[in-house]
XYZ file of C-alpha atoms in Angstrom:
627
model
C 191.257 -99.261 -4.384
C 194.030 -96.622 -3.467
C 196.338 -97.754 -0.611
C 195.998 -96.263 2.520
C 198.907 -93.245 3.222
C 200.015 -92.988 7.030
C 201.063 -89.709 8.264
C 205.250 -89.642 8.550
C 207.231 -88.529 11.002
C 207.859 -85.237 9.609
C 204.563 -84.058 11.512
C 205.930 -82.483 15.032
C 203.145 -84.475 16.919
C 203.941 -87.370 15.409
C 207.230 -87.440 16.031
C 206.895 -86.489 19.814
C 204.451 -89.718 19.733
C 206.772 -92.132 17.802
C 209.421 -91.365 19.985
C 207.583 -92.455 23.137
C 205.891 -95.568 21.374
C 202.946 -94.133 21.997
C 201.412 -93.870 18.287
C 199.116 -96.443 17.301
C 197.877 -95.717 13.630
C 194.431 -98.130 14.023
C 193.640 -95.637 17.044
C 194.024 -92.448 14.776
C 191.856 -94.094 11.788
C 189.268 -95.302 14.269
C 189.461 -91.515 15.157
C 188.768 -90.450 11.821
C 186.018 -92.586 10.990
C 184.045 -91.603 14.107
C 183.719 -88.165 12.088
C 183.266 -89.402 8.988
C 186.579 -88.619 7.576
C 189.273 -90.383 5.302
C 193.300 -89.864 5.365
C 193.110 -89.631 1.939
C 190.790 -86.602 1.988
C 192.667 -85.592 5.480
C 196.031 -84.948 3.950
C 194.836 -83.469 0.893
C 193.080 -80.669 3.140
C 189.928 -81.633 2.226
C 188.400 -80.889 5.779
C 190.185 -76.989 6.529
C 192.510 -78.536 8.552
C 196.185 -80.037 7.994
C 197.387 -83.473 9.036
C 199.454 -81.572 11.619
C 196.173 -80.290 13.033
C 194.022 -83.051 13.179
C 197.076 -85.267 15.001
C 197.138 -82.102 17.164
C 193.205 -82.311 17.928
C 193.400 -86.473 18.277
C 196.223 -86.208 21.068
C 194.652 -83.203 22.885
C 190.873 -84.568 23.063
C 192.130 -87.702 24.913
C 193.769 -87.156 28.504
C 195.442 -90.801 28.089
C 196.787 -90.000 24.780
C 197.889 -86.741 25.941
C 199.432 -87.871 29.484
C 201.561 -90.326 27.846
C 202.702 -87.823 24.792
C 203.635 -85.033 27.156
C 204.280 -86.356 30.865
C 207.398 -87.631 32.404
C 207.909 -90.264 34.709
C 209.311 -88.323 38.133
C 211.422 -90.906 39.086
C 213.312 -92.080 36.480
C 212.347 -89.530 33.772
C 211.213 -91.940 31.122
C 208.062 -91.440 29.214
C 204.141 -91.726 31.414
C 202.649 -94.552 31.442
C 199.295 -95.421 32.652
C 198.665 -99.316 33.900
C 195.864 -100.608 31.427
C 193.134 -100.426 34.340
C 193.732 -96.825 34.361
C 192.909 -95.999 31.117
C 188.802 -96.162 31.219
C 188.416 -94.314 34.468
C 190.492 -91.460 33.069
C 188.836 -91.126 29.760
C 185.393 -90.982 31.819
C 186.085 -87.580 32.409
C 182.903 -86.256 31.400
C 181.273 -88.280 34.006
C 181.146 -87.935 37.678
C 182.716 -90.309 39.027
C 183.740 -92.371 42.509
C 186.923 -94.612 43.181
C 186.925 -97.085 45.947
C 189.960 -98.152 45.597
C 193.593 -100.061 47.524
C 195.929 -97.414 48.464
C 198.750 -96.815 45.930
C 196.675 -97.978 42.398
C 197.381 -94.566 40.902
C 194.446 -92.148 42.337
C 196.837 -89.383 43.000
C 198.652 -89.925 39.279
C 194.710 -89.566 37.363
C 194.300 -86.624 39.796
C 197.538 -84.891 38.587
C 196.914 -86.363 34.749
C 193.216 -84.798 34.615
C 194.279 -81.308 36.373
C 197.721 -81.093 33.935
C 195.340 -81.888 30.596
C 192.332 -80.486 31.413
C 194.239 -76.782 31.797
C 196.668 -77.364 29.008
C 194.031 -78.148 26.802
C 190.888 -76.370 28.075
C 189.359 -79.618 29.022
C 189.982 -81.218 25.605
C 188.311 -77.960 23.841
C 185.243 -78.159 26.038
C 185.585 -75.473 28.848
C 186.577 -72.343 28.398
C 189.108 -71.231 30.845
C 188.964 -73.842 33.343
C 188.729 -74.060 36.818
C 189.096 -76.744 39.061
C 188.905 -77.300 43.030
C 190.529 -79.961 44.565
C 189.600 -80.562 48.147
C 191.174 -82.924 50.818
C 190.969 -83.592 54.922
C 193.883 -82.115 55.318
C 196.732 -79.914 53.405
C 198.901 -82.684 53.574
C 196.787 -84.490 51.350
C 197.334 -81.928 49.205
C 200.676 -81.221 49.094
C 201.547 -84.736 46.924
C 199.549 -83.169 44.061
C 200.728 -80.109 44.390
C 204.574 -81.200 44.328
C 203.391 -83.588 41.204
C 202.162 -80.783 39.524
C 204.941 -78.651 39.836
C 207.089 -81.373 38.752
C 205.481 -82.000 35.585
C 206.135 -78.105 34.578
C 209.687 -77.240 35.839
C 208.007 -75.061 38.662
C 210.920 -73.071 40.064
C 211.615 -71.553 43.771
C 210.694 -68.178 41.776
C 207.347 -69.013 40.901
C 208.368 -69.327 37.079
C 208.552 -72.393 35.293
C 211.333 -73.953 32.816
C 212.630 -76.920 31.474
C 209.612 -78.974 30.442
C 207.362 -78.912 27.175
C 204.448 -77.684 29.456
C 206.311 -74.817 30.986
C 204.730 -72.690 28.701
C 201.176 -72.677 30.134
C 202.261 -72.471 33.529
C 201.970 -68.853 35.576
C 203.060 -68.023 38.354
C 201.068 -69.759 41.520
C 199.305 -67.764 44.271
C 200.624 -69.809 47.642
C 198.566 -68.280 50.419
C 196.639 -68.418 52.295
C 195.691 -71.303 50.158
C 197.538 -72.673 46.781
C 195.990 -71.462 43.500
C 197.839 -72.517 40.785
C 197.156 -70.432 37.281
C 197.697 -71.903 33.585
C 197.467 -69.960 30.308
C 194.808 -71.486 28.452
C 193.975 -72.214 24.604
C 191.409 -70.029 23.336
C 189.104 -71.805 21.828
C 187.413 -68.837 19.627
C 188.869 -67.982 16.214
C 189.861 -64.271 17.407
C 189.682 -65.291 21.388
C 192.866 -64.333 23.395
C 194.398 -66.860 25.875
C 192.572 -67.216 29.065
C 193.815 -67.759 32.455
C 192.671 -71.580 34.300
C 192.844 -71.623 37.846
C 193.143 -74.884 40.286
C 192.384 -74.148 43.845
C 193.732 -76.139 46.649
C 191.334 -76.449 49.629
C 191.579 -78.676 53.328
C 187.969 -79.543 54.204
C 189.103 -78.687 57.794
C 186.242 -79.471 60.402
C 183.372 -77.741 58.587
C 184.632 -77.113 54.950
C 184.773 -73.174 55.101
C 187.843 -73.066 53.106
C 185.510 -74.413 50.358
C 183.466 -71.238 50.455
C 184.047 -68.172 47.642
C 185.202 -70.624 45.426
C 183.368 -71.140 41.832
C 184.377 -73.473 39.383
C 183.314 -74.377 36.025
C 185.550 -77.784 34.820
C 185.910 -80.229 37.706
C 185.728 -80.986 41.297
C 188.141 -83.533 42.648
C 188.363 -85.014 46.340
C 191.291 -86.981 47.536
C 191.297 -88.987 50.720
C 187.070 -89.057 50.391
C 186.756 -91.545 53.260
C 188.132 -88.896 56.170
C 185.458 -86.120 55.310
C 182.937 -87.337 58.526
C 181.009 -84.137 58.179
C 177.857 -83.616 56.000
C 178.667 -79.796 56.255
C 182.352 -80.630 54.593
C 180.465 -82.185 51.873
C 178.029 -79.777 51.040
C 180.193 -76.408 51.342
C 182.368 -78.382 48.839
C 179.214 -78.771 46.591
C 178.330 -75.546 46.646
C 181.755 -74.618 44.205
C 180.096 -76.540 41.710
C 178.971 -74.598 38.949
C 176.463 -76.291 36.070
C 178.317 -78.572 34.361
C 181.229 -79.213 36.619
C 182.637 -82.465 36.545
C 182.891 -84.103 40.150
C 185.423 -87.019 41.119
C 186.008 -88.718 44.432
C 189.079 -91.143 45.379
C 189.770 -92.900 48.688
C 190.395 -95.601 50.150
C 187.667 -97.075 52.470
C 187.856 -96.822 55.993
C 185.339 -98.960 57.538
C 182.843 -96.093 58.324
C 179.709 -96.152 56.947
C 178.031 -93.213 58.219
C 179.910 -91.156 56.079
C 178.994 -89.399 52.724
C 181.914 -91.220 50.791
C 180.218 -94.597 51.713
C 177.059 -93.091 50.375
C 178.280 -92.296 47.367
C 179.747 -95.749 46.752
C 176.762 -97.532 47.317
C 174.657 -95.406 45.055
C 177.541 -95.440 41.923
C 177.234 -97.669 39.449
C 179.983 -99.718 37.662
C 179.975 -99.169 33.559
C 177.200 -96.581 34.112
C 177.140 -95.173 30.079
C 178.136 -92.038 29.468
C 174.848 -89.624 29.107
C 173.592 -91.290 31.845
C 172.517 -89.713 35.227
C 174.436 -90.882 38.493
C 178.317 -91.843 39.734
C 180.119 -93.752 37.990
C 182.119 -96.263 40.149
C 185.799 -97.365 39.795
C 186.794 -100.737 42.153
C 191.125 -100.465 41.952
C 192.106 -102.899 43.951
C 195.993 -104.081 44.313
C 195.208 -107.433 43.114
C 194.782 -106.081 39.213
C 198.112 -104.354 39.515
C 201.099 -105.968 37.198
C 204.294 -107.300 39.045
C 206.355 -106.104 40.643
C 203.470 -104.207 42.370
C 201.248 -107.523 42.538
C 202.424 -110.945 42.792
C 202.780 -113.481 45.530
C 205.573 -112.332 47.629
C 203.437 -108.910 47.879
C 200.600 -110.721 48.525
C 202.791 -112.494 51.545
C 204.124 -108.961 52.603
C 200.770 -107.594 52.704
C 199.436 -110.688 55.191
C 202.269 -109.950 57.264
C 201.727 -106.367 57.802
C 198.176 -106.129 57.940
C 197.963 -109.920 60.218
C 195.951 -111.481 57.692
C 193.586 -111.712 54.986
C 190.845 -111.550 57.217
C 191.753 -108.502 58.501
C 190.006 -104.755 57.809
C 193.565 -103.324 57.046
C 194.234 -105.970 54.624
C 190.472 -105.414 52.919
C 190.379 -102.119 52.724
C 194.397 -101.212 51.480
C 194.663 -103.964 49.519
C 191.452 -105.428 48.499
C 190.074 -102.061 48.460
C 186.996 -103.265 50.451
C 185.027 -101.601 53.518
C 185.682 -104.670 55.704
C 184.411 -104.069 59.430
C 184.700 -101.090 62.013
C 187.270 -101.774 64.251
C 185.634 -103.881 67.305
C 182.419 -104.040 65.858
C 179.370 -105.425 67.924
C 177.527 -106.475 64.433
C 178.889 -107.274 61.337
C 178.004 -106.915 57.722
C 178.108 -111.124 57.634
C 175.659 -111.375 60.467
C 173.016 -108.587 59.071
C 172.945 -109.064 55.760
C 171.066 -112.717 56.085
C 168.514 -111.041 57.874
C 167.772 -108.410 55.126
C 164.812 -109.112 52.806
C 162.279 -107.173 50.367
C 160.080 -105.557 52.672
C 157.365 -103.436 50.502
C 155.511 -102.468 53.565
C 158.193 -101.182 55.435
C 158.119 -96.812 56.287
C 160.510 -94.341 57.311
C 159.170 -91.285 58.364
C 161.343 -88.203 59.166
C 159.967 -85.326 61.395
C 161.926 -82.285 61.066
C 160.897 -78.760 63.260
C 162.263 -75.487 61.442
C 161.058 -73.281 64.570
C 162.562 -70.288 62.558
C 160.902 -70.583 59.494
C 157.581 -72.049 61.156
C 157.373 -75.548 59.060
C 157.328 -78.933 60.195
C 159.205 -81.128 57.454
C 158.111 -84.212 56.721
C 159.522 -87.096 54.708
C 158.346 -90.635 54.157
C 160.377 -93.096 52.307
C 160.252 -96.521 51.882
C 163.233 -99.226 50.844
C 163.780 -101.203 47.570
C 165.916 -104.025 47.820
C 168.375 -104.792 44.892
C 170.367 -107.549 43.941
C 172.989 -107.929 41.681
C 175.367 -110.882 41.609
C 174.396 -111.857 44.746
C 174.896 -108.340 46.361
C 172.423 -106.679 48.183
C 172.038 -103.025 48.371
C 168.822 -100.391 49.173
C 167.590 -97.429 48.003
C 165.052 -94.599 49.280
C 162.009 -94.687 47.467
C 160.977 -90.779 48.619
C 156.822 -90.861 49.173
C 156.275 -87.662 50.379
C 158.774 -85.079 51.060
C 157.111 -81.241 52.187
C 156.782 -78.942 54.574
C 153.722 -78.437 56.868
C 152.485 -75.622 59.360
C 154.460 -76.481 62.554
C 151.530 -74.010 64.466
C 148.531 -76.790 64.939
C 151.303 -79.070 65.963
C 152.633 -76.916 68.440
C 149.158 -75.499 69.527
C 148.307 -74.961 73.265
C 145.125 -76.864 72.324
C 145.533 -80.475 73.190
C 142.777 -81.677 70.539
C 144.179 -79.560 67.895
C 147.688 -80.910 68.268
C 146.348 -84.134 68.552
C 143.997 -83.939 65.246
C 146.841 -82.338 63.356
C 149.262 -85.216 64.820
C 146.506 -88.157 63.464
C 145.854 -86.833 60.085
C 149.339 -86.993 59.656
C 150.151 -90.112 60.362
C 147.198 -91.596 58.489
C 147.959 -90.079 55.762
C 151.000 -91.265 54.902
C 150.784 -95.037 57.270
C 148.946 -97.590 57.651
C 148.881 -99.359 60.706
C 147.292 -102.282 61.978
C 144.145 -103.725 63.604
C 145.478 -107.558 64.306
C 149.001 -108.854 65.041
C 151.585 -108.923 67.553
C 153.765 -105.900 67.741
C 156.575 -104.807 69.711
C 157.921 -100.935 69.736
C 161.325 -99.327 71.211
C 161.696 -96.147 71.481
C 164.998 -93.625 72.385
C 163.181 -90.006 72.989
C 165.184 -87.228 72.534
C 165.913 -83.758 73.584
C 166.592 -80.679 71.596
C 169.666 -81.839 69.969
C 169.150 -85.294 69.913
C 167.202 -87.311 68.085
C 164.195 -89.160 68.796
C 164.206 -92.419 67.212
C 160.981 -95.336 67.328
C 161.157 -98.454 65.684
C 157.752 -100.875 65.404
C 158.033 -104.868 64.327
C 155.321 -107.436 64.051
C 156.075 -110.819 65.422
C 155.226 -112.785 62.439
C 155.994 -116.614 63.658
C 159.747 -116.629 64.308
C 160.646 -113.444 62.936
C 160.823 -109.595 63.976
C 159.892 -107.638 60.713
C 160.152 -104.294 60.824
C 157.333 -102.339 59.846
C 158.188 -98.661 60.722
C 161.078 -96.531 62.350
C 160.327 -92.930 62.973
C 163.156 -90.018 63.223
C 162.093 -86.947 64.878
C 164.818 -84.018 65.594
C 163.830 -80.925 67.683
C 160.625 -82.287 68.755
C 159.030 -80.790 71.900
C 157.897 -83.218 74.985
C 154.242 -82.546 74.085
C 154.541 -83.081 70.613
C 156.462 -86.369 70.990
C 153.407 -87.779 73.860
C 151.109 -86.724 70.958
C 153.067 -88.626 68.369
C 153.562 -91.850 70.693
C 150.147 -91.650 71.186
C 148.942 -91.383 67.623
C 150.803 -94.030 66.562
C 149.616 -96.208 69.259
C 146.239 -95.657 68.182
C 146.968 -96.137 64.563
C 148.065 -99.539 65.187
C 145.115 -100.432 67.442
C 146.775 -100.184 70.630
C 148.529 -103.192 69.789
C 152.448 -102.543 70.331
C 153.859 -103.528 73.572
C 156.666 -100.486 74.108
C 159.802 -100.266 75.901
C 161.869 -96.809 76.308
C 164.765 -95.661 77.653
C 164.617 -93.437 80.710
C 166.849 -90.911 79.742
C 165.853 -87.177 80.793
C 162.933 -86.750 77.499
C 161.920 -90.689 78.106
C 161.558 -89.926 81.888
C 159.080 -87.195 81.482
C 157.404 -88.476 78.479
C 156.760 -92.400 79.871
C 155.509 -90.344 82.988
C 153.207 -88.097 81.439
C 151.680 -90.940 78.611
C 151.248 -93.305 81.789
C 149.158 -90.540 84.187
C 147.802 -88.207 82.775
C 144.236 -88.598 81.744
C 144.473 -87.320 78.219
C 146.505 -90.704 76.874
C 144.481 -92.759 79.527
C 142.634 -94.818 76.444
C 145.866 -96.174 75.030
C 146.721 -98.232 78.136
C 149.792 -96.960 78.397
C 150.262 -97.883 82.275
C 150.186 -101.426 80.514
C 152.083 -101.776 77.655
C 154.862 -99.150 77.976
C 157.712 -100.227 80.079
C 160.445 -97.661 80.991
C 164.307 -98.753 81.127
C 167.367 -97.400 82.297
C 170.753 -99.580 80.247
C 172.638 -98.885 83.256
C 170.403 -101.177 85.916
C 171.184 -104.635 86.217
C 168.475 -107.545 85.005
C 168.255 -110.739 85.317
C 169.812 -112.892 81.899
C 166.579 -114.352 80.934
C 166.584 -115.264 77.215
C 163.240 -114.891 74.720
C 162.429 -118.387 75.720
C 161.939 -117.823 79.280
C 165.130 -119.728 79.944
C 167.229 -118.007 82.683
C 170.997 -117.735 82.455
C 172.299 -119.828 85.494
C 175.857 -118.988 87.150
C 177.104 -122.433 87.372
C 180.115 -121.013 89.131
C 177.530 -120.038 92.488
C 175.792 -122.960 92.098
C 175.869 -124.461 95.706
C 173.136 -127.094 94.847
C 170.056 -125.532 97.031
C 168.795 -122.764 94.458
C 170.036 -121.751 91.170
C 171.387 -118.082 90.929
C 170.387 -116.504 87.540
C 173.449 -114.254 86.034
C 172.755 -110.277 86.173
C 173.884 -107.794 83.468
C 173.429 -104.589 83.089
C 170.385 -103.863 80.974
C 172.259 -102.279 77.680
C 174.645 -105.766 77.396
C 171.757 -108.244 77.926
C 169.828 -106.594 75.151
C 172.823 -106.721 73.106
C 173.341 -110.213 73.657
C 169.861 -111.184 73.190
C 169.516 -108.972 69.636
C 172.826 -111.085 68.354
C 171.322 -114.253 69.071
C 168.654 -113.745 67.165
C 170.452 -112.151 64.334
C 172.365 -115.372 64.389
C 168.977 -117.209 63.982
C 167.936 -115.440 61.183
C 165.210 -114.145 63.667
C 164.724 -110.713 62.027
C 163.212 -109.367 58.768
C 165.038 -106.214 58.081
C 164.571 -103.968 55.048
C 167.773 -102.400 53.451
C 167.558 -99.159 55.629
C 170.836 -97.727 54.740
C 170.945 -95.404 57.572
C 169.995 -98.596 60.400
C 172.744 -100.748 58.651
C 175.322 -98.198 58.610
C 174.739 -97.372 62.293
C 175.219 -101.349 63.539
C 178.005 -102.235 61.905
C 179.600 -99.054 62.859
C 178.736 -99.528 66.398
C 181.954 -100.386 68.218
C 182.639 -101.734 72.021
C 185.534 -101.678 74.083
C 185.897 -103.926 77.112
C 185.358 -102.179 80.735
C 186.218 -103.687 83.843
C 183.604 -106.231 84.288
C 181.236 -105.353 80.853
C 181.620 -103.941 77.390
C 181.395 -100.362 77.073
C 179.382 -99.224 73.811
C 180.700 -96.427 71.391
C 177.890 -93.538 72.361
C 178.164 -92.396 68.230
C 175.395 -92.942 66.127
C 173.265 -95.601 68.815
C 169.917 -93.451 68.823
C 168.252 -96.224 66.547
C 170.087 -98.903 67.891
C 168.752 -97.923 71.693
C 165.393 -97.976 70.497
C 165.938 -101.805 69.094
C 167.567 -102.634 72.781
C 164.340 -101.096 74.203
C 162.315 -103.187 71.740
C 164.208 -106.074 72.591
C 163.893 -105.471 76.788
C 160.300 -105.220 76.482
C 159.684 -108.401 74.503
C 161.878 -110.076 77.002
C 160.442 -109.045 80.134
C 156.994 -108.259 78.770
C 155.487 -111.769 80.532
C 158.353 -113.154 82.089
C 158.895 -113.334 85.959
C 161.943 -111.945 85.999
C 163.460 -109.008 88.397
C 164.665 -106.045 86.255
C 165.274 -102.626 87.875
C 163.002 -100.627 85.911
C 161.122 -97.187 86.015
C 157.246 -97.612 86.343
C 154.324 -95.661 87.484
C 151.542 -97.180 86.447
C 150.386 -97.502 89.981
C 150.328 -93.477 90.002
C 146.897 -91.541 90.206
C 145.949 -90.491 86.898
C 145.903 -86.704 86.501
C 144.329 -84.298 83.982
């Protein structure tokens, strides 16, 4: 058998690799075997390329090997080095990737490598004239990447570059109004001339407008993705990606589960095989870094800096975990034990598009996944379509009702027996309407239906509530927030003859959150103010309705009294809901609280359905009905 002949240092690329200590003959042999090649045949020229050319391909196809061969450490000038945990992520450049990491673990270094490798090798000889987009919430987040790129190519104040092996690829950049770096790219065709690659750097701003007009074919990257809070920022970013463009997002979690970044982290899959659809998740906590970046001394320092391992700052910056919102009303640890598989739970979304004359409808169920003890949820779309708005907005009462009745009966099951509690926060034109219905099953309240409606007029909301009540056999008892919309709709449902069949004057009560209620628990027992107990008569504590409902929801969660679906929107809103201390009572945040307020209304109706506590609420059941 012929003895294997290794390449010698006479090869220029090999010499560069040998000097840096990154050449591994076994890796090169494995690379050859993938192609069915042999050392001896390659050296003889049997494959139409020389050993030098093969080594060139071997290095240029792999961003890790390329970076360790040609890049330098900016602070020392030594050859570039990856931590072992970074290699797999960099080599997954052909996949869409989400990075949920701790702070200072190498995210920016990876972005730098992928940009330079992609431009200087035409994405490993796979993309002709690669164009890339790098986005971030602010320009300051982009500056570090820009400076790292310029340092590696030897960029000068004049815009030219010198002093680096990569200087030959650098072209004078465009700096205003936003930075656009340009590179001379490798021709991929036999008679093709070198092309020009581009890297656009754009801050998202408040509405993503800076992403408009950019179209990229190679890669789109976002740094500090957790700080992009608005859906329009993401939609403007994604629209820049042409077919085949790879997408990568990087960030330290910030505890806000209402963002697009959290949704991407939730949907991404660890170790997703190449070629499979979806996003691949990488999670780099600081604990996987080698010394001196992570050791007992550093851990003790982080504990001091962030105030303990249990704090949100430590969980996010060190462990790369989401942690809790600052001053959360409900934590994930409190909610998750109440989450279970609810195959009959449905989410109905209604959105009116008046310009098109459409009623957009979607119906989803929630599938619960449990992997390694970790719960996650996924929406399963049962229906998503547009219906003509005209019958739902008709001046004819019977036509409106028949249209709504047909819609609900086609997609929802309803009920004819049981005990049901419903809560509603009714919105105006800009605010959503949220409805939650739960069935009392023994000691548990099991969610069965959530409705989200946007842009729905009062008269359509009346028909929606009537038909929902009808579908559930008139069984639900309702609590409704008496905001602007709630006051009008509740009064109409309770007084107009058209809605008399559902007895809303008996089963629906309106509450105002700011008004005081007797603090009576679900067991009917009052909360007595011992400080004012003079022995003659008990004094029941009174509190704002919103606060007392919140306390009772917390108590039920603690006793595992809910059966909740892993409805991601609902759980994110609950865990992001915060409060700050007021003069006497907590002041609750108003962001994304409509479904929360609906659940508070449900609790208030349950508390005061049969209990004789004093409640300052609106009721119009004694008013004369009108046609």
